[in-house]
């Protein structure tokens, strides 16, 4: 599964960090650093076109905890 945050540089960093800390039941597969949404790759930190993408998978709580203990 995937969740994506779009906004200013500070917003996407904050929202992705909040999402990760409030979802301890998922296993992170990958998280991109903030990427500017311009063709040139250059963007002001205040522009609202930055993106962070988090890929994750849901964990079956009891099976996951049992595997973690091994």
mmCIF file with all atom_site columns, N, CA, C and O in Angstrom, residues 7-64:
data_model
loop_
_atom_site.group_PDB
_atom_site.id
_atom_site.type_symbol
_atom_site.label_atom_id
_atom_site.label_alt_id
_atom_site.label_comp_id
_atom_site.label_asym_id
_atom_site.label_entity_id
_atom_site.label_seq_id
_atom_site.pdbx_PDB_ins_code
_atom_site.Cartn_x
_atom_site.Cartn_y
_atom_site.Cartn_z
_atom_site.occupancy
_atom_site.B_iso_or_equiv
_atom_site.pdbx_formal_charge
_atom_site.auth_seq_id
_atom_site.auth_comp_id
_atom_site.auth_asym_id
_atom_site.auth_atom_id
_atom_site.pdbx_PDB_model_num
ATOM 1   N N  . UNK A 1 7  ? 2.551  19.096  -0.371  1.00 0.00 ? 7  UNK A N  1
ATOM 2   C CA . UNK A 1 7  ? 2.457  20.401  0.271   1.00 0.00 ? 7  UNK A CA 1
ATOM 3   C C  . UNK A 1 7  ? 3.808  21.082  0.232   1.00 0.00 ? 7  UNK A C  1
ATOM 4   O O  . UNK A 1 7  ? 4.661  20.752  -0.585  1.00 0.00 ? 7  UNK A O  1
ATOM 5   N N  . UNK A 1 8  ? 4.010  22.015  1.148   1.00 0.00 ? 8  UNK A N  1
ATOM 6   C CA . UNK A 1 8  ? 5.315  22.667  1.240   1.00 0.00 ? 8  UNK A CA 1
ATOM 7   C C  . UNK A 1 8  ? 6.309  21.664  1.822   1.00 0.00 ? 8  UNK A C  1
ATOM 8   O O  . UNK A 1 8  ? 5.925  20.620  2.354   1.00 0.00 ? 8  UNK A O  1
ATOM 9   N N  . UNK A 1 9  ? 7.571  21.987  1.737   1.00 0.00 ? 9  UNK A N  1
ATOM 10  C CA . UNK A 1 9  ? 8.629  21.112  2.249   1.00 0.00 ? 9  UNK A CA 1
ATOM 11  C C  . UNK A 1 9  ? 8.388  20.773  3.721   1.00 0.00 ? 9  UNK A C  1
ATOM 12  O O  . UNK A 1 9  ? 8.421  19.608  4.120   1.00 0.00 ? 9  UNK A O  1
ATOM 13  N N  . UNK A 1 10 ? 8.103  21.778  4.532   1.00 0.00 ? 10 UNK A N  1
ATOM 14  C CA . UNK A 1 10 ? 7.878  21.555  5.966   1.00 0.00 ? 10 UNK A CA 1
ATOM 15  C C  . UNK A 1 10 ? 6.617  20.727  6.204   1.00 0.00 ? 10 UNK A C  1
ATOM 16  O O  . UNK A 1 10 ? 6.608  19.840  7.062   1.00 0.00 ? 10 UNK A O  1
ATOM 17  N N  . UNK A 1 11 ? 5.556  21.006  5.458   1.00 0.00 ? 11 UNK A N  1
ATOM 18  C CA . UNK A 1 11 ? 4.295  20.271  5.634   1.00 0.00 ? 11 UNK A CA 1
ATOM 19  C C  . UNK A 1 11 ? 4.447  18.781  5.348   1.00 0.00 ? 11 UNK A C  1
ATOM 20  O O  . UNK A 1 11 ? 3.977  17.953  6.117   1.00 0.00 ? 11 UNK A O  1
ATOM 21  N N  . UNK A 1 12 ? 5.091  18.446  4.239   1.00 0.00 ? 12 UNK A N  1
ATOM 22  C CA . UNK A 1 12 ? 5.204  17.025  3.884   1.00 0.00 ? 12 UNK A CA 1
ATOM 23  C C  . UNK A 1 12 ? 6.098  16.282  4.873   1.00 0.00 ? 12 UNK A C  1
ATOM 24  O O  . UNK A 1 12 ? 5.834  15.123  5.194   1.00 0.00 ? 12 UNK A O  1
ATOM 25  N N  . UNK A 1 13 ? 7.133  16.935  5.371   1.00 0.00 ? 13 UNK A N  1
ATOM 26  C CA . UNK A 1 13 ? 7.981  16.306  6.385   1.00 0.00 ? 13 UNK A CA 1
ATOM 27  C C  . UNK A 1 13 ? 7.202  16.056  7.670   1.00 0.00 ? 13 UNK A C  1
ATOM 28  O O  . UNK A 1 13 ? 7.271  14.975  8.250   1.00 0.00 ? 13 UNK A O  1
ATOM 29  N N  . UNK A 1 14 ? 6.453  17.051  8.115   1.00 0.00 ? 14 UNK A N  1
ATOM 30  C CA . UNK A 1 14 ? 5.682  16.919  9.343   1.00 0.00 ? 14 UNK A CA 1
ATOM 31  C C  . UNK A 1 14 ? 4.584  15.868  9.202   1.00 0.00 ? 14 UNK A C  1
ATOM 32  O O  . UNK A 1 14 ? 4.439  14.996  10.062  1.00 0.00 ? 14 UNK A O  1
ATOM 33  N N  . UNK A 1 15 ? 3.825  15.937  8.121   1.00 0.00 ? 15 UNK A N  1
ATOM 34  C CA . UNK A 1 15 ? 2.716  14.999  7.933   1.00 0.00 ? 15 UNK A CA 1
ATOM 35  C C  . UNK A 1 15 ? 3.207  13.566  7.787   1.00 0.00 ? 15 UNK A C  1
ATOM 36  O O  . UNK A 1 15 ? 2.589  12.641  8.313   1.00 0.00 ? 15 UNK A O  1
ATOM 37  N N  . UNK A 1 16 ? 4.317  13.342  7.093   1.00 0.00 ? 16 UNK A N  1
ATOM 38  C CA . UNK A 1 16 ? 4.819  11.975  6.943   1.00 0.00 ? 16 UNK A CA 1
ATOM 39  C C  . UNK A 1 16 ? 5.341  11.443  8.282   1.00 0.00 ? 16 UNK A C  1
ATOM 40  O O  . UNK A 1 16 ? 5.112  10.280  8.620   1.00 0.00 ? 16 UNK A O  1
ATOM 41  N N  . UNK A 1 17 ? 6.011  12.268  9.057   1.00 0.00 ? 17 UNK A N  1
ATOM 42  C CA . UNK A 1 17 ? 6.492  11.854  10.376  1.00 0.00 ? 17 UNK A CA 1
ATOM 43  C C  . UNK A 1 17 ? 5.327  11.532  11.303  1.00 0.00 ? 17 UNK A C  1
ATOM 44  O O  . UNK A 1 17 ? 5.347  10.516  12.003  1.00 0.00 ? 17 UNK A O  1
ATOM 45  N N  . UNK A 1 18 ? 4.299  12.377  11.287  1.00 0.00 ? 18 UNK A N  1
ATOM 46  C CA . UNK A 1 18 ? 3.111  12.118  12.115  1.00 0.00 ? 18 UNK A CA 1
ATOM 47  C C  . UNK A 1 18 ? 2.430  10.817  11.698  1.00 0.00 ? 18 UNK A C  1
ATOM 48  O O  . UNK A 1 18 ? 1.982  10.053  12.543  1.00 0.00 ? 18 UNK A O  1
ATOM 49  N N  . UNK A 1 19 ? 2.342  10.563  10.387  1.00 0.00 ? 19 UNK A N  1
ATOM 50  C CA . UNK A 1 19 ? 1.698  9.345   9.905   1.00 0.00 ? 19 UNK A CA 1
ATOM 51  C C  . UNK A 1 19 ? 2.463  8.111   10.371  1.00 0.00 ? 19 UNK A C  1
ATOM 52  O O  . UNK A 1 19 ? 1.864  7.140   10.841  1.00 0.00 ? 19 UNK A O  1
ATOM 53  N N  . UNK A 1 20 ? 3.769  8.148   10.247  1.00 0.00 ? 20 UNK A N  1
ATOM 54  C CA . UNK A 1 20 ? 4.596  7.006   10.647  1.00 0.00 ? 20 UNK A CA 1
ATOM 55  C C  . UNK A 1 20 ? 4.447  6.722   12.144  1.00 0.00 ? 20 UNK A C  1
ATOM 56  O O  . UNK A 1 20 ? 4.271  5.574   12.548  1.00 0.00 ? 20 UNK A O  1
ATOM 57  N N  . UNK A 1 21 ? 4.493  7.756   12.966  1.00 0.00 ? 21 UNK A N  1
ATOM 58  C CA . UNK A 1 21 ? 4.397  7.541   14.410  1.00 0.00 ? 21 UNK A CA 1
ATOM 59  C C  . UNK A 1 21 ? 2.998  7.132   14.857  1.00 0.00 ? 21 UNK A C  1
ATOM 60  O O  . UNK A 1 21 ? 2.856  6.468   15.881  1.00 0.00 ? 21 UNK A O  1
ATOM 61  N N  . UNK A 1 22 ? 1.981  7.485   14.107  1.00 0.00 ? 22 UNK A N  1
ATOM 62  C CA . UNK A 1 22 ? 0.618  7.116   14.499  1.00 0.00 ? 22 UNK A CA 1
ATOM 63  C C  . UNK A 1 22 ? 0.160  5.800   13.879  1.00 0.00 ? 22 UNK A C  1
ATOM 64  O O  . UNK A 1 22 ? -0.978 5.382   14.087  1.00 0.00 ? 22 UNK A O  1
ATOM 65  N N  . UNK A 1 23 ? 1.016  5.121   13.131  1.00 0.00 ? 23 UNK A N  1
ATOM 66  C CA . UNK A 1 23 ? 0.685  3.836   12.516  1.00 0.00 ? 23 UNK A CA 1
ATOM 67  C C  . UNK A 1 23 ? 1.727  2.776   12.853  1.00 0.00 ? 23 UNK A C  1
ATOM 68  O O  . UNK A 1 23 ? 2.421  2.254   11.981  1.00 0.00 ? 23 UNK A O  1
ATOM 69  N N  . UNK A 1 24 ? 1.831  2.404   14.142  1.00 0.00 ? 24 UNK A N  1
ATOM 70  C CA . UNK A 1 24 ? 2.842  1.415   14.530  1.00 0.00 ? 24 UNK A CA 1
ATOM 71  C C  . UNK A 1 24 ? 2.518  -0.004  14.046  1.00 0.00 ? 24 UNK A C  1
ATOM 72  O O  . UNK A 1 24 ? 3.356  -0.886  14.127  1.00 0.00 ? 24 UNK A O  1
ATOM 73  N N  . UNK A 1 25 ? 1.312  -0.194  13.533  1.00 0.00 ? 25 UNK A N  1
ATOM 74  C CA . UNK A 1 25 ? 0.892  -1.528  13.090  1.00 0.00 ? 25 UNK A CA 1
ATOM 75  C C  . UNK A 1 25 ? 1.275  -1.830  11.650  1.00 0.00 ? 25 UNK A C  1
ATOM 76  O O  . UNK A 1 25 ? 0.889  -2.859  11.121  1.00 0.00 ? 25 UNK A O  1
ATOM 77  N N  . UNK A 1 26 ? 2.053  -0.957  11.017  1.00 0.00 ? 26 UNK A N  1
ATOM 78  C CA . UNK A 1 26 ? 2.458  -1.204  9.631   1.00 0.00 ? 26 UNK A CA 1
ATOM 79  C C  . UNK A 1 26 ? 3.962  -1.435  9.561   1.00 0.00 ? 26 UNK A C  1
ATOM 80  O O  . UNK A 1 26 ? 4.714  -1.016  10.436  1.00 0.00 ? 26 UNK A O  1
ATOM 81  N N  . UNK A 1 27 ? 4.380  -2.114  8.516   1.00 0.00 ? 27 UNK A N  1
ATOM 82  C CA . UNK A 1 27 ? 5.810  -2.310  8.247   1.00 0.00 ? 27 UNK A CA 1
ATOM 83  C C  . UNK A 1 27 ? 6.174  -1.430  7.075   1.00 0.00 ? 27 UNK A C  1
ATOM 84  O O  . UNK A 1 27 ? 5.596  -1.540  5.993   1.00 0.00 ? 27 UNK A O  1
ATOM 85  N N  . UNK A 1 28 ? 7.124  -0.516  7.288   1.00 0.00 ? 28 UNK A N  1
ATOM 86  C CA . UNK A 1 28 ? 7.544  0.381   6.216   1.00 0.00 ? 28 UNK A CA 1
ATOM 87  C C  . UNK A 1 28 ? 8.359  -0.379  5.195   1.00 0.00 ? 28 UNK A C  1
ATOM 88  O O  . UNK A 1 28 ? 9.257  -1.139  5.542   1.00 0.00 ? 28 UNK A O  1
ATOM 89  N N  . UNK A 1 29 ? 8.030  -0.170  3.937   1.00 0.00 ? 29 UNK A N  1
ATOM 90  C CA . UNK A 1 29 ? 8.793  -0.765  2.841   1.00 0.00 ? 29 UNK A CA 1
ATOM 91  C C  . UNK A 1 29 ? 9.772  0.272   2.311   1.00 0.00 ? 29 UNK A C  1
ATOM 92  O O  . UNK A 1 29 ? 10.937 -0.002  2.106   1.00 0.00 ? 29 UNK A O  1
ATOM 93  N N  . UNK A 1 30 ? 9.277  1.496   2.105   1.00 0.00 ? 30 UNK A N  1
ATOM 94  C CA . UNK A 1 30 ? 10.152 2.584   1.673   1.00 0.00 ? 30 UNK A CA 1
ATOM 95  C C  . UNK A 1 30 ? 9.505  3.921   1.966   1.00 0.00 ? 30 UNK A C  1
ATOM 96  O O  . UNK A 1 30 ? 8.288  4.021   2.112   1.00 0.00 ? 30 UNK A O  1
ATOM 97  N N  . UNK A 1 31 ? 10.346 4.939   2.071   1.00 0.00 ? 31 UNK A N  1
ATOM 98  C CA . UNK A 1 31 ? 9.880  6.309   2.234   1.00 0.00 ? 31 UNK A CA 1
ATOM 99  C C  . UNK A 1 31 ? 10.792 7.188   1.395   1.00 0.00 ? 31 UNK A C  1
ATOM 100 O O  . UNK A 1 31 ? 12.009 7.133   1.542   1.00 0.00 ? 31 UNK A O  1
ATOM 101 N N  . UNK A 1 32 ? 10.199 7.974   0.492   1.00 0.00 ? 32 UNK A N  1
ATOM 102 C CA . UNK A 1 32 ? 11.018 8.873   -0.317  1.00 0.00 ? 32 UNK A CA 1
ATOM 103 C C  . UNK A 1 32 ? 11.290 10.140  0.477   1.00 0.00 ? 32 UNK A C  1
ATOM 104 O O  . UNK A 1 32 ? 10.513 10.535  1.330   1.00 0.00 ? 32 UNK A O  1
ATOM 105 N N  . UNK A 1 33 ? 12.401 10.753  0.203   1.00 0.00 ? 33 UNK A N  1
ATOM 106 C CA . UNK A 1 33 ? 12.644 12.069  0.777   1.00 0.00 ? 33 UNK A CA 1
ATOM 107 C C  . UNK A 1 33 ? 11.760 13.054  0.023   1.00 0.00 ? 33 UNK A C  1
ATOM 108 O O  . UNK A 1 33 ? 11.249 12.726  -1.060  1.00 0.00 ? 33 UNK A O  1
ATOM 109 N N  . UNK A 1 34 ? 11.554 14.261  0.523   1.00 0.00 ? 34 UNK A N  1
ATOM 110 C CA . UNK A 1 34 ? 10.714 15.213  -0.212  1.00 0.00 ? 34 UNK A CA 1
ATOM 111 C C  . UNK A 1 34 ? 11.250 15.464  -1.617  1.00 0.00 ? 34 UNK A C  1
ATOM 112 O O  . UNK A 1 34 ? 12.436 15.702  -1.807  1.00 0.00 ? 34 UNK A O  1
ATOM 113 N N  . UNK A 1 35 ? 10.359 15.365  -2.584  1.00 0.00 ? 35 UNK A N  1
ATOM 114 C CA . UNK A 1 35 ? 10.718 15.557  -3.988  1.00 0.00 ? 35 UNK A CA 1
ATOM 115 C C  . UNK A 1 35 ? 9.953  16.771  -4.521  1.00 0.00 ? 35 UNK A C  1
ATOM 116 O O  . UNK A 1 35 ? 8.733  16.830  -4.382  1.00 0.00 ? 35 UNK A O  1
ATOM 117 N N  . UNK A 1 36 ? 10.660 17.732  -5.128  1.00 0.00 ? 36 UNK A N  1
ATOM 118 C CA . UNK A 1 36 ? 9.954  18.887  -5.690  1.00 0.00 ? 36 UNK A CA 1
ATOM 119 C C  . UNK A 1 36 ? 9.159  18.492  -6.923  1.00 0.00 ? 36 UNK A C  1
ATOM 120 O O  . UNK A 1 36 ? 9.580  17.631  -7.687  1.00 0.00 ? 36 UNK A O  1
ATOM 121 N N  . UNK A 1 37 ? 8.016  19.118  -7.101  1.00 0.00 ? 37 UNK A N  1
ATOM 122 C CA . UNK A 1 37 ? 7.151  18.772  -8.222  1.00 0.00 ? 37 UNK A CA 1
ATOM 123 C C  . UNK A 1 37 ? 7.363  19.619  -9.457  1.00 0.00 ? 37 UNK A C  1
ATOM 124 O O  . UNK A 1 37 ? 6.424  19.885  -10.189 1.00 0.00 ? 37 UNK A O  1
ATOM 125 N N  . UNK A 1 38 ? 8.597  20.036  -9.711  1.00 0.00 ? 38 UNK A N  1
ATOM 126 C CA . UNK A 1 38 ? 8.875  20.821  -10.912 1.00 0.00 ? 38 UNK A CA 1
ATOM 127 C C  . UNK A 1 38 ? 9.719  20.001  -11.874 1.00 0.00 ? 38 UNK A C  1
ATOM 128 O O  . UNK A 1 38 ? 10.471 19.127  -11.465 1.00 0.00 ? 38 UNK A O  1
ATOM 129 N N  . UNK A 1 39 ? 9.590  20.305  -13.125 1.00 0.00 ? 39 UNK A N  1
ATOM 130 C CA . UNK A 1 39 ? 10.340 19.577  -14.152 1.00 0.00 ? 39 UNK A CA 1
ATOM 131 C C  . UNK A 1 39 ? 11.849 19.772  -13.988 1.00 0.00 ? 39 UNK A C  1
ATOM 132 O O  . UNK A 1 39 ? 12.627 18.867  -14.250 1.00 0.00 ? 39 UNK A O  1
ATOM 133 N N  . UNK A 1 40 ? 12.243 20.945  -13.511 1.00 0.00 ? 40 UNK A N  1
ATOM 134 C CA . UNK A 1 40 ? 13.668 21.230  -13.358 1.00 0.00 ? 40 UNK A CA 1
ATOM 135 C C  . UNK A 1 40 ? 14.255 20.582  -12.109 1.00 0.00 ? 40 UNK A C  1
ATOM 136 O O  . UNK A 1 40 ? 15.459 20.455  -11.975 1.00 0.00 ? 40 UNK A O  1
ATOM 137 N N  . UNK A 1 41 ? 13.379 20.187  -11.180 1.00 0.00 ? 41 UNK A N  1
ATOM 138 C CA . UNK A 1 41 ? 13.863 19.604  -9.938  1.00 0.00 ? 41 UNK A CA 1
ATOM 139 C C  . UNK A 1 41 ? 14.222 20.647  -8.895  1.00 0.00 ? 41 UNK A C  1
ATOM 140 O O  . UNK A 1 41 ? 14.579 20.313  -7.784  1.00 0.00 ? 41 UNK A O  1
ATOM 141 N N  . UNK A 1 42 ? 14.100 21.924  -9.248  1.00 0.00 ? 42 UNK A N  1
ATOM 142 C CA . UNK A 1 42 ? 14.399 23.009  -8.313  1.00 0.00 ? 42 UNK A CA 1
ATOM 143 C C  . UNK A 1 42 ? 13.090 23.631  -7.871  1.00 0.00 ? 42 UNK A C  1
ATOM 144 O O  . UNK A 1 42 ? 12.227 23.946  -8.675  1.00 0.00 ? 42 UNK A O  1
ATOM 145 N N  . UNK A 1 43 ? 12.937 23.770  -6.568  1.00 0.00 ? 43 UNK A N  1
ATOM 146 C CA . UNK A 1 43 ? 11.714 24.339  -6.035  1.00 0.00 ? 43 UNK A CA 1
ATOM 147 C C  . UNK A 1 43 ? 12.015 24.996  -4.701  1.00 0.00 ? 43 UNK A C  1
ATOM 148 O O  . UNK A 1 43 ? 12.815 24.489  -3.925  1.00 0.00 ? 43 UNK A O  1
ATOM 149 N N  . UNK A 1 44 ? 11.354 26.105  -4.455  1.00 0.00 ? 44 UNK A N  1
ATOM 150 C CA . UNK A 1 44 ? 11.471 26.774  -3.171  1.00 0.00 ? 44 UNK A CA 1
ATOM 151 C C  . UNK A 1 44 ? 10.810 25.905  -2.105  1.00 0.00 ? 44 UNK A C  1
ATOM 152 O O  . UNK A 1 44 ? 9.818  25.224  -2.378  1.00 0.00 ? 44 UNK A O  1
ATOM 153 N N  . UNK A 1 45 ? 11.337 25.930  -0.907  1.00 0.00 ? 45 UNK A N  1
ATOM 154 C CA . UNK A 1 45 ? 10.742 25.149  0.181   1.00 0.00 ? 45 UNK A CA 1
ATOM 155 C C  . UNK A 1 45 ? 9.326  25.625  0.502   1.00 0.00 ? 45 UNK A C  1
ATOM 156 O O  . UNK A 1 45 ? 8.559  24.881  1.099   1.00 0.00 ? 45 UNK A O  1
ATOM 157 N N  . UNK A 1 46 ? 8.977  26.829  0.114   1.00 0.00 ? 46 UNK A N  1
ATOM 158 C CA . UNK A 1 46 ? 7.650  27.372  0.403   1.00 0.00 ? 46 UNK A CA 1
ATOM 159 C C  . UNK A 1 46 ? 6.611  27.022  -0.663  1.00 0.00 ? 46 UNK A C  1
ATOM 160 O O  . UNK A 1 46 ? 5.423  27.233  -0.444  1.00 0.00 ? 46 UNK A O  1
ATOM 161 N N  . UNK A 1 47 ? 7.031  26.511  -1.787  1.00 0.00 ? 47 UNK A N  1
ATOM 162 C CA . UNK A 1 47 ? 6.073  26.129  -2.829  1.00 0.00 ? 47 UNK A CA 1
ATOM 163 C C  . UNK A 1 47 ? 5.313  24.881  -2.398  1.00 0.00 ? 47 UNK A C  1
ATOM 164 O O  . UNK A 1 47 ? 5.881  23.991  -1.764  1.00 0.00 ? 47 UNK A O  1
ATOM 165 N N  . UNK A 1 48 ? 4.020  24.786  -2.737  1.00 0.00 ? 48 UNK A N  1
ATOM 166 C CA . UNK A 1 48 ? 3.184  23.679  -2.260  1.00 0.00 ? 48 UNK A CA 1
ATOM 167 C C  . UNK A 1 48 ? 3.217  22.439  -3.147  1.00 0.00 ? 48 UNK A C  1
ATOM 168 O O  . UNK A 1 48 ? 2.229  21.726  -3.254  1.00 0.00 ? 48 UNK A O  1
ATOM 169 N N  . UNK A 1 49 ? 4.334  22.167  -3.785  1.00 0.00 ? 49 UNK A N  1
ATOM 170 C CA . UNK A 1 49 ? 4.376  21.051  -4.738  1.00 0.00 ? 49 UNK A CA 1
ATOM 171 C C  . UNK A 1 49 ? 5.384  19.966  -4.359  1.00 0.00 ? 49 UNK A C  1
ATOM 172 O O  . UNK A 1 49 ? 5.812  19.200  -5.201  1.00 0.00 ? 49 UNK A O  1
ATOM 173 N N  . UNK A 1 50 ? 5.749  19.888  -3.086  1.00 0.00 ? 50 UNK A N  1
ATOM 174 C CA . UNK A 1 50 ? 6.654  18.846  -2.619  1.00 0.00 ? 50 UNK A CA 1
ATOM 175 C C  . UNK A 1 50 ? 5.859  17.583  -2.322  1.00 0.00 ? 50 UNK A C  1
ATOM 176 O O  . UNK A 1 50 ? 4.715  17.637  -1.896  1.00 0.00 ? 50 UNK A O  1
ATOM 177 N N  . UNK A 1 51 ? 6.484  16.425  -2.536  1.00 0.00 ? 51 UNK A N  1
ATOM 178 C CA . UNK A 1 51 ? 5.795  15.151  -2.332  1.00 0.00 ? 51 UNK A CA 1
ATOM 179 C C  . UNK A 1 51 ? 6.674  14.190  -1.537  1.00 0.00 ? 51 UNK A C  1
ATOM 180 O O  . UNK A 1 51 ? 7.867  14.082  -1.799  1.00 0.00 ? 51 UNK A O  1
ATOM 181 N N  . UNK A 1 52 ? 6.049  13.495  -0.573  1.00 0.00 ? 52 UNK A N  1
ATOM 182 C CA . UNK A 1 52 ? 6.676  12.382  0.133   1.00 0.00 ? 52 UNK A CA 1
ATOM 183 C C  . UNK A 1 52 ? 5.758  11.185  -0.063  1.00 0.00 ? 52 UNK A C  1
ATOM 184 O O  . UNK A 1 52 ? 4.552  11.281  0.131   1.00 0.00 ? 52 UNK A O  1
ATOM 185 N N  . UNK A 1 53 ? 6.333  10.059  -0.471  1.00 0.00 ? 53 UNK A N  1
ATOM 186 C CA . UNK A 1 53 ? 5.567  8.833   -0.663  1.00 0.00 ? 53 UNK A CA 1
ATOM 187 C C  . UNK A 1 53 ? 6.079  7.778   0.307   1.00 0.00 ? 53 UNK A C  1
ATOM 188 O O  . UNK A 1 53 ? 7.281  7.555   0.400   1.00 0.00 ? 53 UNK A O  1
ATOM 189 N N  . UNK A 1 54 ? 5.145  7.147   1.001   1.00 0.00 ? 54 UNK A N  1
ATOM 190 C CA . UNK A 1 54 ? 5.479  6.076   1.942   1.00 0.00 ? 54 UNK A CA 1
ATOM 191 C C  . UNK A 1 54 ? 4.807  4.810   1.450   1.00 0.00 ? 54 UNK A C  1
ATOM 192 O O  . UNK A 1 54 ? 3.600  4.792   1.220   1.00 0.00 ? 54 UNK A O  1
ATOM 193 N N  . UNK A 1 55 ? 5.602  3.772   1.256   1.00 0.00 ? 55 UNK A N  1
ATOM 194 C CA . UNK A 1 55 ? 5.054  2.464   0.907   1.00 0.00 ? 55 UNK A CA 1
ATOM 195 C C  . UNK A 1 55 ? 5.108  1.594   2.155   1.00 0.00 ? 55 UNK A C  1
ATOM 196 O O  . UNK A 1 55 ? 6.105  1.588   2.866   1.00 0.00 ? 55 UNK A O  1
ATOM 197 N N  . UNK A 1 56 ? 4.031  0.861   2.407   1.00 0.00 ? 56 UNK A N  1
ATOM 198 C CA . UNK A 1 56 ? 3.952  0.064   3.621   1.00 0.00 ? 56 UNK A CA 1
ATOM 199 C C  . UNK A 1 56 ? 3.075  -1.153  3.400   1.00 0.00 ? 56 UNK A C  1
ATOM 200 O O  . UNK A 1 56 ? 2.388  -1.263  2.395   1.00 0.00 ? 56 UNK A O  1
ATOM 201 N N  . UNK A 1 57 ? 3.124  -2.062  4.361   1.00 0.00 ? 57 UNK A N  1
ATOM 202 C CA . UNK A 1 57 ? 2.201  -3.188  4.338   1.00 0.00 ? 57 UNK A CA 1
ATOM 203 C C  . UNK A 1 57 ? 1.606  -3.347  5.728   1.00 0.00 ? 57 UNK A C  1
ATOM 204 O O  . UNK A 1 57 ? 2.263  -3.066  6.733   1.00 0.00 ? 57 UNK A O  1
ATOM 205 N N  . UNK A 1 58 ? 0.364  -3.748  5.769   1.00 0.00 ? 58 UNK A N  1
ATOM 206 C CA . UNK A 1 58 ? -0.317 -3.995  7.033   1.00 0.00 ? 58 UNK A CA 1
ATOM 207 C C  . UNK A 1 58 ? 0.278  -5.247  7.652   1.00 0.00 ? 58 UNK A C  1
ATOM 208 O O  . UNK A 1 58 ? 0.646  -6.177  6.951   1.00 0.00 ? 58 UNK A O  1
ATOM 209 N N  . UNK A 1 59 ? 0.350  -5.277  8.952   1.00 0.00 ? 59 UNK A N  1
ATOM 210 C CA . UNK A 1 59 ? 0.854  -6.461  9.645   1.00 0.00 ? 59 UNK A CA 1
ATOM 211 C C  . UNK A 1 59 ? -0.298 -7.109  10.406  1.00 0.00 ? 59 UNK A C  1
ATOM 212 O O  . UNK A 1 59 ? -1.090 -6.415  11.030  1.00 0.00 ? 59 UNK A O  1
ATOM 213 N N  . UNK A 1 60 ? -0.355 -8.407  10.334  1.00 0.00 ? 60 UNK A N  1
ATOM 214 C CA . UNK A 1 60 ? -1.301 -9.144  11.164  1.00 0.00 ? 60 UNK A CA 1
ATOM 215 C C  . UNK A 1 60 ? -0.731 -9.088  12.577  1.00 0.00 ? 60 UNK A C  1
ATOM 216 O O  . UNK A 1 60 ? 0.338  -9.635  12.841  1.00 0.00 ? 60 UNK A O  1
ATOM 217 N N  . UNK A 1 61 ? -1.386 -8.417  13.458  1.00 0.00 ? 61 UNK A N  1
ATOM 218 C CA . UNK A 1 61 ? -0.823 -8.081  14.756  1.00 0.00 ? 61 UNK A CA 1
ATOM 219 C C  . UNK A 1 61 ? -0.267 -9.277  15.521  1.00 0.00 ? 61 UNK A C  1
ATOM 220 O O  . UNK A 1 61 ? 0.890  -9.266  15.911  1.00 0.00 ? 61 UNK A O  1
ATOM 221 N N  . UNK A 1 62 ? -1.025 -10.314 15.728  1.00 0.00 ? 62 UNK A N  1
ATOM 222 C CA . UNK A 1 62 ? -0.529 -11.426 16.538  1.00 0.00 ? 62 UNK A CA 1
ATOM 223 C C  . UNK A 1 62 ? 0.585  -12.197 15.834  1.00 0.00 ? 62 UNK A C  1
ATOM 224 O O  . UNK A 1 62 ? 1.578  -12.565 16.456  1.00 0.00 ? 62 UNK A O  1
ATOM 225 N N  . UNK A 1 63 ? 0.444  -12.464 14.553  1.00 0.00 ? 63 UNK A N  1
ATOM 226 C CA . UNK A 1 63 ? 1.475  -13.187 13.802  1.00 0.00 ? 63 UNK A CA 1
ATOM 227 C C  . UNK A 1 63 ? 2.750  -12.359 13.721  1.00 0.00 ? 63 UNK A C  1
ATOM 228 O O  . UNK A 1 63 ? 3.859  -12.885 13.852  1.00 0.00 ? 63 UNK A O  1
ATOM 229 N N  . UNK A 1 64 ? 2.611  -11.071 13.517  1.00 0.00 ? 64 UNK A N  1
ATOM 230 C CA . UNK A 1 64 ? 3.773  -10.193 13.421  1.00 0.00 ? 64 UNK A CA 1
ATOM 231 C C  . UNK A 1 64 ? 4.531  -10.159 14.740  1.00 0.00 ? 64 UNK A C  1
ATOM 232 O O  . UNK A 1 64 ? 5.741  -10.275 14.779  1.00 0.00 ? 64 UNK A O  1
#
